[in-house]
Coordinates of C-alpha atoms in Angstrom, one line a residue:
M1 CA 111.3 10.3 43.2
N2 CA 112.3 6.8 44.3
A3 CA 112.5 3.8 42.1
K4 CA 109.3 2.3 43.4
H5 CA 107.2 5.4 42.7
S6 CA 108.6 5.6 39.1
F7 CA 107.7 2.0 38.5
D8 CA 104.1 2.5 39.6
I9 CA 103.8 5.5 37.3
E10 CA 105.2 3.6 34.4
R11 CA 102.9 0.7 35.1
S12 CA 99.7 2.9 35.4
L13 CA 100.2 4.9 32.2
P14 CA 99.1 2.1 29.9
L15 CA 95.9 1.5 32.0
A16 CA 94.9 5.1 32.0
E17 CA 95.5 5.4 28.4
R18 CA 93.3 2.3 27.8
M19 CA 90.6 3.8 30.0
F20 CA 90.8 7.1 28.2
R21 CA 90.4 5.4 24.9
E22 CA 87.4 3.4 26.1
Q23 CA 85.8 6.5 27.4
Q24 CA 86.5 8.2 24.1
M25 CA 84.9 5.3 22.2
I26 CA 81.8 5.4 24.5
F27 CA 81.5 9.2 23.9
E28 CA 81.8 8.8 20.2
R29 CA 79.5 5.9 19.8
A30 CA 76.8 6.8 22.4
A31 CA 73.3 6.9 20.9
T32 CA 72.5 9.8 23.2
G33 CA 73.7 13.2 22.3
I34 CA 76.5 14.4 24.7
L35 CA 77.6 18.0 24.9
F36 CA 80.2 19.9 27.0
T37 CA 79.7 23.6 27.3
R38 CA 81.6 26.5 29.1
D39 CA 80.2 30.0 29.3
R40 CA 77.4 28.9 26.9
H41 CA 79.8 27.8 24.2
I42 CA 80.2 24.3 22.8
Q43 CA 83.4 22.8 23.9
R44 CA 82.8 19.3 22.6
C45 CA 79.9 17.2 21.3
N46 CA 79.6 13.6 20.1
P47 CA 78.3 12.6 16.6
A48 CA 74.9 11.7 18.1
F49 CA 74.4 15.2 19.3
E50 CA 75.4 16.7 15.9
A51 CA 73.1 14.2 14.1
I52 CA 70.2 15.5 16.2
F53 CA 70.8 19.0 14.9
G54 CA 71.8 18.0 11.4
W55 CA 75.4 19.3 11.6
E56 CA 78.5 17.5 10.3
H57 CA 81.0 15.9 12.6
D58 CA 83.0 18.4 14.8
H59 CA 81.3 21.3 13.0
M60 CA 79.5 22.7 16.1
Q61 CA 82.6 22.6 18.5
G62 CA 83.6 26.0 19.6
L63 CA 80.3 27.6 18.5
S64 CA 77.9 29.5 20.8
T65 CA 75.0 27.5 22.0
R66 CA 72.9 30.2 20.2
V67 CA 73.1 28.1 17.0
M68 CA 70.8 25.5 18.7
Y69 CA 67.9 28.0 18.9
A70 CA 65.6 29.7 16.4
S71 CA 65.9 33.1 18.1
D72 CA 67.7 35.0 20.8
Q73 CA 64.5 35.0 22.8
A74 CA 64.3 31.2 22.8
W75 CA 68.0 31.0 23.7
A76 CA 67.4 33.4 26.7
E77 CA 64.2 31.5 27.8
N78 CA 65.9 28.1 27.8
G79 CA 68.9 29.6 29.7
A80 CA 66.5 31.1 32.2
L81 CA 65.1 27.6 32.8
V82 CA 68.3 25.6 33.0
Y83 CA 71.0 27.7 34.7
P84 CA 69.0 28.7 37.8
A85 CA 68.2 25.0 38.3
L86 CA 71.9 24.1 37.9
S87 CA 72.9 26.8 40.3
A88 CA 70.3 25.7 42.9
H89 CA 70.5 22.0 42.5
G90 CA 73.5 21.3 40.4
R91 CA 71.2 19.4 38.0
F92 CA 68.4 20.0 35.4
D93 CA 65.9 17.5 34.0
G94 CA 63.3 18.4 31.5
D95 CA 62.1 18.8 27.9
L96 CA 63.5 21.8 25.9
C97 CA 62.7 23.1 22.4
Y98 CA 65.6 23.7 20.0
C99 CA 65.9 24.0 16.3
D100 CA 68.0 22.0 13.8
R101 CA 70.4 23.4 11.2
R102 CA 67.4 24.0 8.8
G103 CA 65.4 25.8 11.4
R104 CA 63.0 23.1 12.2
P105 CA 61.9 22.7 15.9
I106 CA 63.4 19.8 17.9
W107 CA 62.2 18.7 21.3
C108 CA 64.9 17.1 23.4
R109 CA 64.7 15.4 26.8
V110 CA 67.7 17.1 28.6
T111 CA 69.7 16.1 31.6
A112 CA 72.3 18.7 32.5
S113 CA 74.8 19.0 35.4
W114 CA 78.1 20.7 36.2
V115 CA 81.3 18.9 35.2
H116 CA 82.6 19.6 38.7
A117 CA 80.0 20.5 41.2
D118 CA 82.5 22.4 43.3
N119 CA 83.7 24.4 40.3
P120 CA 80.9 25.5 37.9
D121 CA 83.4 27.5 35.9
E122 CA 84.7 24.3 34.3
G123 CA 81.4 24.1 32.5
A124 CA 78.4 21.7 32.2
V125 CA 77.7 18.3 30.6
W126 CA 74.4 17.8 28.7
L127 CA 72.8 14.5 27.8
M128 CA 70.1 15.0 25.0
E129 CA 67.6 12.6 23.5
D130 CA 65.5 13.6 20.6
V131 CA 61.8 13.2 21.6
T132 CA 60.3 15.3 18.8
H133 CA 58.3 12.4 17.3
A134 CA 57.3 10.9 20.7
R135 CA 56.2 14.3 21.9
A136 CA 54.2 14.8 18.7
A137 CA 52.5 11.4 19.2
S138 CA 51.8 12.3 22.8
I139 CA 50.3 15.6 21.8
A140 CA 48.2 13.9 19.1
L141 CA 47.1 11.4 21.7
Q142 CA 46.2 14.2 24.1
E143 CA 44.3 16.0 21.4
S144 CA 42.4 12.8 20.5
E145 CA 41.5 12.2 24.1
T146 CA 40.4 15.8 24.3
R147 CA 38.2 15.4 21.2
F148 CA 36.8 12.1 22.6
V149 CA 36.0 13.8 25.9
R150 CA 34.4 16.7 24.1
L151 CA 32.4 14.4 21.8
F152 CA 31.4 12.2 24.7
D153 CA 30.2 15.1 26.8
Q154 CA 28.4 16.9 24.0
S155 CA 26.8 13.8 22.5
P156 CA 22.9 14.2 22.4
M157 CA 22.7 10.5 23.3
P158 CA 23.0 9.7 27.0
M159 CA 26.3 7.8 27.4
A160 CA 28.6 6.4 30.1
Y161 CA 31.8 4.4 30.2
S162 CA 33.4 2.4 32.9
S163 CA 36.7 0.5 33.3
S164 CA 37.6 -2.9 34.6
S165 CA 40.7 -1.5 36.2
D166 CA 38.6 -0.6 39.3
G167 CA 36.1 -3.4 38.9
F168 CA 33.6 -1.1 37.3
S169 CA 33.1 0.7 40.6
S170 CA 33.2 4.1 39.0
T171 CA 31.4 5.5 35.9
I172 CA 31.8 8.6 33.8
W173 CA 28.5 10.0 32.6
N174 CA 28.0 12.6 29.8
D175 CA 25.9 15.8 29.9
A176 CA 22.9 14.2 28.1
W177 CA 22.8 11.4 30.7
F178 CA 22.5 13.9 33.5
Q179 CA 19.8 15.8 31.7
T180 CA 17.9 12.6 31.0
F181 CA 18.1 11.1 34.5
G182 CA 18.1 14.3 36.5
F183 CA 21.2 13.7 38.7
D184 CA 23.5 16.5 39.8
R185 CA 26.8 16.4 37.9
A186 CA 28.9 17.7 40.8
T187 CA 27.8 14.9 43.2
A188 CA 27.1 12.0 40.7
Q189 CA 30.0 12.2 38.3
G190 CA 32.3 9.2 38.8
R191 CA 29.8 7.2 40.9
S192 CA 28.6 3.9 39.3
G193 CA 25.0 3.3 38.4
L194 CA 24.8 0.8 41.2
A195 CA 25.9 3.4 43.7
L196 CA 23.4 5.9 42.4
G197 CA 20.6 3.3 42.6
V198 CA 19.9 3.7 38.8
W199 CA 19.2 0.0 38.2
V200 CA 15.8 -1.3 39.2
N201 CA 17.2 -4.8 38.8
P202 CA 21.0 -4.6 39.7
Q203 CA 21.6 -8.2 38.5
E204 CA 21.0 -7.0 35.0
R205 CA 24.0 -4.6 35.3
A206 CA 26.3 -7.4 36.4
H207 CA 25.0 -9.7 33.7
R208 CA 25.6 -7.1 31.0
L209 CA 29.1 -6.2 32.3
D210 CA 30.1 -9.9 32.2
R211 CA 29.0 -10.2 28.6
A212 CA 30.9 -7.0 27.8
L213 CA 34.1 -8.4 29.3
R214 CA 33.7 -11.4 27.0
G215 CA 33.5 -9.1 24.0
E216 CA 29.9 -9.7 23.3
P217 CA 28.1 -6.7 21.8
I218 CA 24.8 -5.6 23.3
D219 CA 22.2 -4.0 20.9
N220 CA 18.9 -2.4 21.9
E221 CA 18.2 -4.5 25.0
E222 CA 15.4 -3.1 27.2
A223 CA 15.9 -2.5 30.9
Q224 CA 14.2 -0.4 33.6
L225 CA 16.3 2.4 35.1
R226 CA 15.4 4.9 37.8
R227 CA 15.7 8.7 37.5
A228 CA 16.9 10.9 40.4
N229 CA 13.3 11.7 41.3
G230 CA 12.4 8.0 41.6
D231 CA 10.5 7.7 38.3
V232 CA 11.1 4.4 36.5
R233 CA 11.8 4.6 32.8
W234 CA 12.1 2.0 30.1
V235 CA 15.5 2.3 28.4
S236 CA 17.0 0.7 25.3
L237 CA 20.7 -0.2 26.1
S238 CA 23.6 -0.8 23.7
S239 CA 27.2 -1.3 24.6
R240 CA 30.6 -2.0 23.1
S241 CA 33.8 -3.0 24.9
F242 CA 37.4 -1.9 24.1
A243 CA 40.2 -4.1 25.3
E244 CA 43.4 -2.2 26.2
A245 CA 46.7 -3.5 27.6
N246 CA 45.8 -3.3 31.3
R247 CA 42.0 -2.8 31.2
T248 CA 38.7 -3.2 29.4
L249 CA 36.7 -0.1 28.7
V250 CA 32.9 -0.6 28.4
V251 CA 30.8 2.2 26.8
F252 CA 27.0 2.2 27.2
T253 CA 24.3 4.3 25.4
Y254 CA 20.9 4.8 26.8
F255 CA 17.7 5.6 24.8
D256 CA 14.5 6.4 26.6
I257 CA 11.7 4.3 25.1
T258 CA 9.1 4.8 27.9
E259 CA 6.7 6.7 25.6
R260 CA 7.1 4.0 22.9
R261 CA 6.4 1.3 25.4
L262 CA 3.3 3.1 26.6
A263 CA 2.2 3.6 23.0
Q264 CA 2.8 -0.1 22.4
Q265 CA 0.7 -1.0 25.4
E266 CA -2.0 1.4 24.3
V267 CA -1.9 -0.2 20.8
L268 CA -2.2 -3.7 22.4
E269 CA -5.1 -2.6 24.5
L270 CA -6.7 -0.8 21.5
N271 CA -6.2 -4.0 19.4
A272 CA -7.9 -6.0 22.1
Q273 CA -10.8 -3.6 22.2
L274 CA -11.0 -3.5 18.4
E275 CA -10.9 -7.3 18.3
E276 CA -13.8 -7.4 20.8
R277 CA -15.7 -4.8 18.9
V278 CA -15.0 -6.6 15.6
A279 CA -16.3 -9.8 17.1
R280 CA -19.4 -8.1 18.4
R281 CA -19.9 -6.3 15.1
T282 CA -19.3 -9.5 13.2
A283 CA -22.0 -11.2 15.2
Q284 CA -24.3 -8.3 14.6
L285 CA -23.5 -8.4 10.8
L286 CA -24.1 -12.1 10.7
S287 CA -27.5 -11.6 12.3
V288 CA -28.3 -8.7 10.0
N289 CA -27.0 -10.7 7.0
H290 CA -29.3 -13.6 8.0
E291 CA -32.2 -11.2 8.2
L292 CA -31.3 -9.7 4.9
T293 CA -31.0 -13.1 3.3
Q294 CA -34.5 -14.0 4.5
T295 CA -35.8 -10.6 3.4
L296 CA -34.1 -11.1 0.0
A297 CA -35.6 -14.5 -0.4
T298 CA -39.0 -13.0 0.5
L299 CA -38.5 -10.2 -2.0
E300 CA -37.4 -12.7 -4.7
R301 CA -40.6 -14.7 -4.1
A302 CA -42.6 -11.5 -4.3
R303 CA -40.8 -10.5 -7.5
D304 CA -41.4 -13.9 -9.0
Q305 CA -45.1 -13.7 -8.1
L306 CA -45.3 -10.2 -9.6
V307 CA -43.6 -11.4 -12.7
Q308 CA -46.0 -14.3 -12.9
S309 CA -48.8 -11.8 -12.4
E310 CA -47.5 -9.8 -15.4
K311 CA -47.4 -13.0 -17.5
L312 CA -51.0 -13.8 -16.4
A313 CA -52.0 -10.2 -17.2
A314 CA -50.6 -10.7 -20.7
L315 CA -52.5 -13.9 -20.9
G316 CA -55.6 -12.0 -19.8
S317 CA -55.1 -9.6 -22.7
L318 CA -54.8 -12.6 -25.0
V319 CA -58.1 -14.0 -23.6
T320 CA -59.8 -10.6 -24.2
G321 CA -58.4 -10.5 -27.7
V322 CA -59.7 -14.1 -28.3
A323 CA -63.2 -13.1 -27.0
H324 CA -63.3 -10.0 -29.2
E325 CA -62.1 -11.6 -32.3
L326 CA -64.4 -14.7 -32.0
N327 CA -67.4 -12.5 -31.2
T328 CA -68.0 -11.5 -34.8
P329 CA -67.8 -14.9 -36.6
I330 CA -69.7 -16.7 -33.8
G331 CA -72.3 -13.9 -33.9
N332 CA -72.6 -14.3 -37.6
C333 CA -73.1 -18.1 -37.1
V334 CA -75.8 -17.5 -34.5
T335 CA -77.6 -15.2 -36.9
A336 CA -77.3 -17.6 -39.8
V337 CA -78.5 -20.5 -37.7
S338 CA -81.5 -18.5 -36.4
A339 CA -82.5 -17.5 -39.9
F340 CA -82.0 -21.0 -41.2
D341 CA -84.1 -22.4 -38.3
Y342 CA -86.8 -19.9 -39.2
R343 CA -86.7 -21.0 -42.9
V344 CA -86.9 -24.6 -41.9
S345 CA -90.0 -23.9 -39.8
E346 CA -91.6 -22.2 -42.8
F347 CA -90.6 -25.0 -45.1
A348 CA -92.2 -27.5 -42.8
E349 CA -95.5 -25.6 -42.8
L350 CA -95.4 -25.4 -46.6
V351 CA -94.9 -29.2 -46.8
D352 CA -98.0 -29.7 -44.7
V353 CA -100.3 -27.4 -46.8
G354 CA -98.7 -28.1 -50.2
L355 CA -95.3 -27.5 -51.4
K356 CA -94.6 -25.6 -54.7
R357 CA -91.5 -26.0 -56.8
S358 CA -90.7 -22.3 -56.2
D359 CA -90.8 -22.7 -52.5
L360 CA -88.4 -25.6 -52.8
H361 CA -86.0 -23.7 -54.9
R362 CA -86.1 -20.7 -52.5
F363 CA -85.5 -23.0 -49.5
L364 CA -82.6 -24.6 -51.2
A365 CA -81.1 -21.1 -52.1
D366 CA -81.6 -19.9 -48.5
S367 CA -80.0 -23.2 -47.2
R368 CA -77.0 -22.8 -49.4
Q369 CA -76.6 -19.1 -48.3
A370 CA -76.9 -20.1 -44.6
T371 CA -74.5 -23.0 -44.9
D372 CA -72.0 -20.8 -46.8
L373 CA -72.2 -18.1 -44.2
L374 CA -71.9 -20.7 -41.4
T375 CA -68.9 -22.4 -43.2
R376 CA -67.1 -19.1 -43.7
N377 CA -67.6 -17.9 -40.1
I378 CA -66.9 -21.2 -38.5
T379 CA -63.7 -21.5 -40.6
R380 CA -62.8 -18.0 -39.5
A381 CA -63.4 -18.9 -35.8
A382 CA -61.5 -22.1 -36.2
T383 CA -58.6 -20.3 -37.7
L384 CA -58.6 -17.7 -34.9
I385 CA -58.9 -20.4 -32.2
S386 CA -56.0 -22.3 -33.7
G387 CA -53.8 -19.1 -33.7
F388 CA -54.9 -18.1 -30.2
K389 CA -54.3 -21.6 -29.0
Q390 CA -50.8 -21.6 -30.4
V391 CA -50.1 -18.2 -28.8
A392 CA -51.5 -19.4 -25.5
V393 CA -49.4 -22.6 -25.5
D394 CA -46.3 -20.6 -26.4
Q395 CA -46.8 -18.1 -23.7
T396 CA -47.6 -20.5 -20.9
S397 CA -45.1 -23.2 -21.7
S398 CA -42.2 -21.3 -23.3
Q399 CA -41.8 -24.2 -25.7
R400 CA -39.0 -24.0 -28.3
R401 CA -40.0 -24.6 -31.9
H402 CA -39.4 -23.6 -35.4
F403 CA -41.7 -20.7 -36.5
S404 CA -42.1 -17.9 -38.9
L405 CA -41.4 -14.5 -37.4
A406 CA -44.0 -12.8 -39.6
T407 CA -46.7 -15.3 -38.6
A408 CA -45.9 -15.1 -34.9
I409 CA -46.0 -11.3 -35.0
S410 CA -49.3 -11.3 -36.9
E411 CA -50.9 -13.7 -34.4
I412 CA -49.7 -11.6 -31.5
L413 CA -51.0 -8.4 -33.0
V414 CA -54.4 -9.9 -33.6
A415 CA -54.6 -10.7 -29.9
L416 CA -53.6 -7.2 -29.0
K417 CA -56.1 -5.4 -31.2
P418 CA -58.7 -5.0 -28.4
I419 CA -56.1 -3.4 -26.2
V420 CA -55.0 -1.0 -28.9
A421 CA -58.6 -0.3 -29.9
K422 CA -59.4 0.9 -26.4
S423 CA -56.6 3.5 -26.7
A424 CA -56.4 6.3 -29.1
C425 CA -53.4 4.7 -30.9
S426 CA -53.1 2.9 -34.2
L427 CA -50.9 -0.1 -34.7
T428 CA -48.9 -0.6 -37.9
H429 CA -46.2 -3.1 -38.7
E430 CA -43.8 -3.5 -41.6
I431 CA -42.0 -6.8 -42.0
Q432 CA -39.3 -6.1 -44.5
Q433 CA -38.1 -9.7 -44.6
D434 CA -39.5 -12.8 -43.0
A435 CA -37.2 -15.0 -41.0
Q436 CA -37.4 -18.6 -39.8
L437 CA -36.4 -18.9 -36.2
D438 CA -35.5 -21.8 -34.0
S439 CA -36.5 -20.1 -30.7
F440 CA -39.2 -19.4 -28.2
P441 CA -42.3 -17.7 -29.7
G442 CA -44.1 -17.5 -26.4
P443 CA -41.4 -15.3 -24.6
L444 CA -41.1 -13.3 -27.8
G445 CA -44.8 -12.6 -27.7
Q446 CA -44.5 -11.5 -24.1
V447 CA -41.7 -9.1 -25.0
L448 CA -43.8 -7.6 -27.9
T449 CA -46.9 -7.4 -25.7
H450 CA -45.0 -5.6 -22.9
L451 CA -43.4 -3.1 -25.3
I452 CA -46.7 -2.3 -27.0
E453 CA -48.5 -1.9 -23.6
N454 CA -45.5 0.3 -22.4
A455 CA -45.9 2.5 -25.5
I456 CA -49.6 2.9 -24.9
L457 CA -49.3 3.6 -21.2
H458 CA -46.2 5.8 -21.1
G459 CA -45.9 7.2 -24.7
Y460 CA -49.2 8.9 -25.0
D461 CA -51.6 10.7 -22.7
K462 CA -54.9 8.9 -22.0
G463 CA -57.5 10.2 -24.4
Q464 CA -55.1 11.5 -26.9
T465 CA -56.7 11.5 -30.4
A466 CA -53.6 10.9 -32.4
G467 CA -51.0 8.2 -31.7
N468 CA -49.2 5.6 -33.6
I469 CA -47.1 2.6 -32.7
A470 CA -45.0 1.2 -35.4
I471 CA -43.5 -2.3 -35.4
G472 CA -40.7 -3.2 -37.9
T473 CA -38.4 -6.1 -38.4
C474 CA -35.2 -6.7 -40.5
C475 CA -32.5 -9.2 -40.7
V476 CA -29.0 -8.4 -39.6
G477 CA -26.6 -10.6 -41.6
S478 CA -27.4 -14.2 -41.7
D479 CA -27.5 -14.9 -37.9
C480 CA -29.7 -12.3 -36.3
V481 CA -33.0 -10.4 -36.7
T482 CA -34.1 -7.2 -35.1
L483 CA -37.6 -6.2 -34.0
T484 CA -38.3 -2.5 -33.3
V485 CA -41.3 -1.1 -31.4
R486 CA -41.4 2.7 -31.9
D487 CA -43.8 5.3 -30.6
F488 CA -43.9 9.1 -31.3
G489 CA -45.1 10.2 -27.9
R490 CA -43.6 12.1 -25.0
G491 CA -40.3 10.2 -24.9
I492 CA -38.2 9.3 -21.9
P493 CA -36.7 11.9 -19.6
R494 CA -32.9 11.7 -19.2
E495 CA -33.1 11.3 -15.5
H496 CA -35.1 8.1 -15.9
S497 CA -32.9 6.6 -18.6
H498 CA -30.6 4.9 -16.1
H499 CA -33.5 3.0 -14.4
L500 CA -35.6 1.8 -17.3
F501 CA -34.8 -1.9 -16.8
E502 CA -34.7 -1.9 -13.0
P503 CA -37.5 -3.9 -11.3
F504 CA -40.4 -1.9 -9.8
F505 CA -39.3 1.3 -11.4
T506 CA -42.3 3.2 -12.8
T507 CA -43.4 6.7 -13.3
R508 CA -47.1 5.7 -13.0
L509 CA -47.2 4.1 -9.6
G510 CA -50.8 3.6 -8.7
Q511 CA -52.0 4.5 -12.2
G512 CA -51.7 1.1 -13.8
G513 CA -47.9 0.7 -13.8
S514 CA -46.2 -2.1 -11.9
G515 CA -42.6 -1.3 -12.9
L516 CA -42.0 -4.8 -14.1
G517 CA -42.8 -4.6 -17.8
L518 CA -39.4 -3.5 -19.1
Y519 CA -37.7 -5.6 -16.5
V520 CA -39.4 -8.7 -17.9
V521 CA -38.6 -7.5 -21.4
H522 CA -34.9 -7.3 -20.4
N523 CA -34.7 -10.6 -18.7
I524 CA -36.6 -12.5 -21.4
T525 CA -34.6 -10.9 -24.3
T526 CA -31.2 -11.4 -22.6
G527 CA -32.2 -14.7 -21.1
V528 CA -34.1 -17.4 -23.1
L529 CA -34.0 -15.5 -26.4
G530 CA -30.2 -14.8 -26.1
G531 CA -30.3 -11.3 -27.5
T532 CA -30.0 -7.7 -26.6
V533 CA -32.4 -4.8 -26.0
E534 CA -31.5 -1.2 -26.7
V535 CA -33.5 2.0 -26.3
D536 CA -33.2 5.3 -28.2
S537 CA -35.2 8.2 -27.0
V538 CA -35.4 12.0 -27.4
E539 CA -37.7 13.7 -24.9
G540 CA -40.7 15.0 -26.7
Q541 CA -40.0 12.9 -29.8
G542 CA -40.9 9.4 -28.7
A543 CA -38.9 6.2 -28.0
A544 CA -37.8 3.2 -29.9
F545 CA -37.0 -0.2 -28.3
T546 CA -34.9 -2.4 -30.5
I547 CA -34.7 -6.2 -29.8
T548 CA -31.9 -8.1 -31.5
I549 CA -32.1 -11.9 -31.2
P550 CA -30.3 -14.8 -32.9
L551 CA -32.2 -16.9 -35.4
I552 CA -31.2 -19.9 -33.4
A553 CA -31.7 -19.4 -29.6
P554 CA -28.9 -20.5 -27.2
A555 CA -29.1 -24.2 -26.4
S556 CA -28.5 -23.8 -22.7
K557 CA -29.9 -21.0 -20.4
R558 CA -27.1 -21.7 -17.9
A559 CA -24.4 -21.3 -20.6
L560 CA -26.2 -18.2 -21.8
Y561 CA -26.3 -16.6 -18.4
R562 CA -22.5 -17.3 -17.9
G563 CA -21.9 -15.7 -21.3
V564 CA -24.0 -12.6 -20.5
A565 CA -22.4 -12.2 -17.1
R566 CA -18.9 -12.4 -18.6
H567 CA -19.9 -9.9 -21.3
N568 CA -21.1 -7.4 -18.7
G569 CA -18.2 -8.0 -16.3
V570 CA -20.4 -9.4 -13.6
H571 CA -21.1 -12.8 -12.1
G572 CA -24.2 -14.3 -10.7
N573 CA -27.8 -14.6 -11.6
L574 CA -28.6 -12.6 -14.8
C575 CA -32.0 -11.7 -13.3
G576 CA -30.1 -9.6 -10.6
Q577 CA -28.2 -7.7 -13.2
L578 CA -29.0 -4.1 -13.8
P579 CA -28.4 -2.2 -17.1
P580 CA -25.4 0.1 -17.2
S581 CA -25.9 3.7 -16.5
G582 CA -25.3 6.4 -19.1
A583 CA -26.9 7.8 -22.2
L584 CA -29.9 6.2 -23.8
Q585 CA -27.9 4.7 -26.7
P586 CA -27.5 2.0 -25.9
V587 CA -29.0 1.4 -22.5
V588 CA -28.5 -2.4 -22.6
Q589 CA -26.2 -4.4 -24.8
C590 CA -25.4 -7.7 -23.1
A591 CA -26.1 -10.8 -25.1
P592 CA -23.5 -13.4 -26.1
A593 CA -25.6 -14.5 -29.0
R594 CA -24.0 -15.3 -32.4
C595 CA -25.2 -12.1 -33.9
L596 CA -23.0 -10.0 -31.6

């Protein structure tokens, strides 16, 4: 060895040593696991490699690579993958599964090559990176994508998604979409709705995609889409966009609302028809209502005329009573006057031929008897005329005044004697206590007249030999008085009890009954008299009508009518009010008078 060669060796030794130390430091500090093997035994490994497998530093050196596997089978399988590749290509790249010191699986990305390609016997070098967590995340992502694809395909709602990465030129459709729109999956999958001709108005698609790119949600917007067979359907569209790193994904859902739109159109047409029918019907009803109003006015006029006829009939009964009662005293007066006239003629003849004292005394006695008879009968007639006049004035004028109830009843009963006399009935009255009223004696007389006539007409059969009508009065407290008209005849059938006070209701139509008697009784009693009328009847045992009126009649008929209507829960004219239905006790109870 010459001096120059020795100098070069001495000078290169420090450099080689420095490079070796640097390489050693890189080997020890490398983050990637580094392993040297020969004959499948670990010759050397760095700390990063041992950290991957959980071994302490330098503990794995010299061991068989079997310690890196969970089983002999896994060891053989990995060897069958790696060593043929090394033999064929001198290099292996791939992911292999190992296990750490505790037996837990570890996935590593492995790069292996021979230390010297021309001499494999010198062993192999392995670079390993732990990708267990990355692989788990990748698997989870793949599973998530698989679930999404499965949910997407199996969703019962027609759906599609498209990506901005290709300018929305392709679209993925789910099974429900193909079933709804009738396209063939094999030829239509991946093609956009524009390419398939789905959109009736293609500009709507572009507009909605622009909005989706801006992140604007679309909810239940209606559009017309075309099925594979050309049918146009109305669809409710909704979409959401998902912004990723390099693209925006837009998901659409489709809901067929064609039937709903048709139903809505039918409803609109039906509404239009109904409005037209309602308008026509309203016009018809207005016309009918106008006719009914006129008919009602005519009926009201007829009713008023009939009621007036009833009042005149009562007045006619009064006139008959007057004529009958006046007939006796006036007849007596006529007889007395005729006899007195005859005696005067005799007396004149005696004066001519010679008058005796006895003739004079007899003439004076006859004169006194005649004048006495005339005075008594004329006084009786005057009394009757005065009473009848008062009754007539009361019934025709409905004048309010102070009067005695007993006197008023007596005067009315006198006028009714001829009517009662024609029937087979007797009329009795019992006034337990007289009362002074500030009321309307005329309407009260009309009520009493109608009740007595009703008892005669409906209580007893015509020609019946025995019949009695009893009238009684009594005071109720200090404010009211009751008047009862009772018969003991056939009574009132239950099926007629609900209609007693209805106008024109009668069981003797064409036999002398007008159906207005009890209607007038009800209206007068609850109207001007301010009282109530009740009826109690048992079929076969007679009927009793009880009138309860205040001692002081209401001051205002209008106020009375409002009070009566409120008491009965109705509004309007009292004359149009019907008695409540139900049993006969009470049929009517509707007065706001102070006695209630």
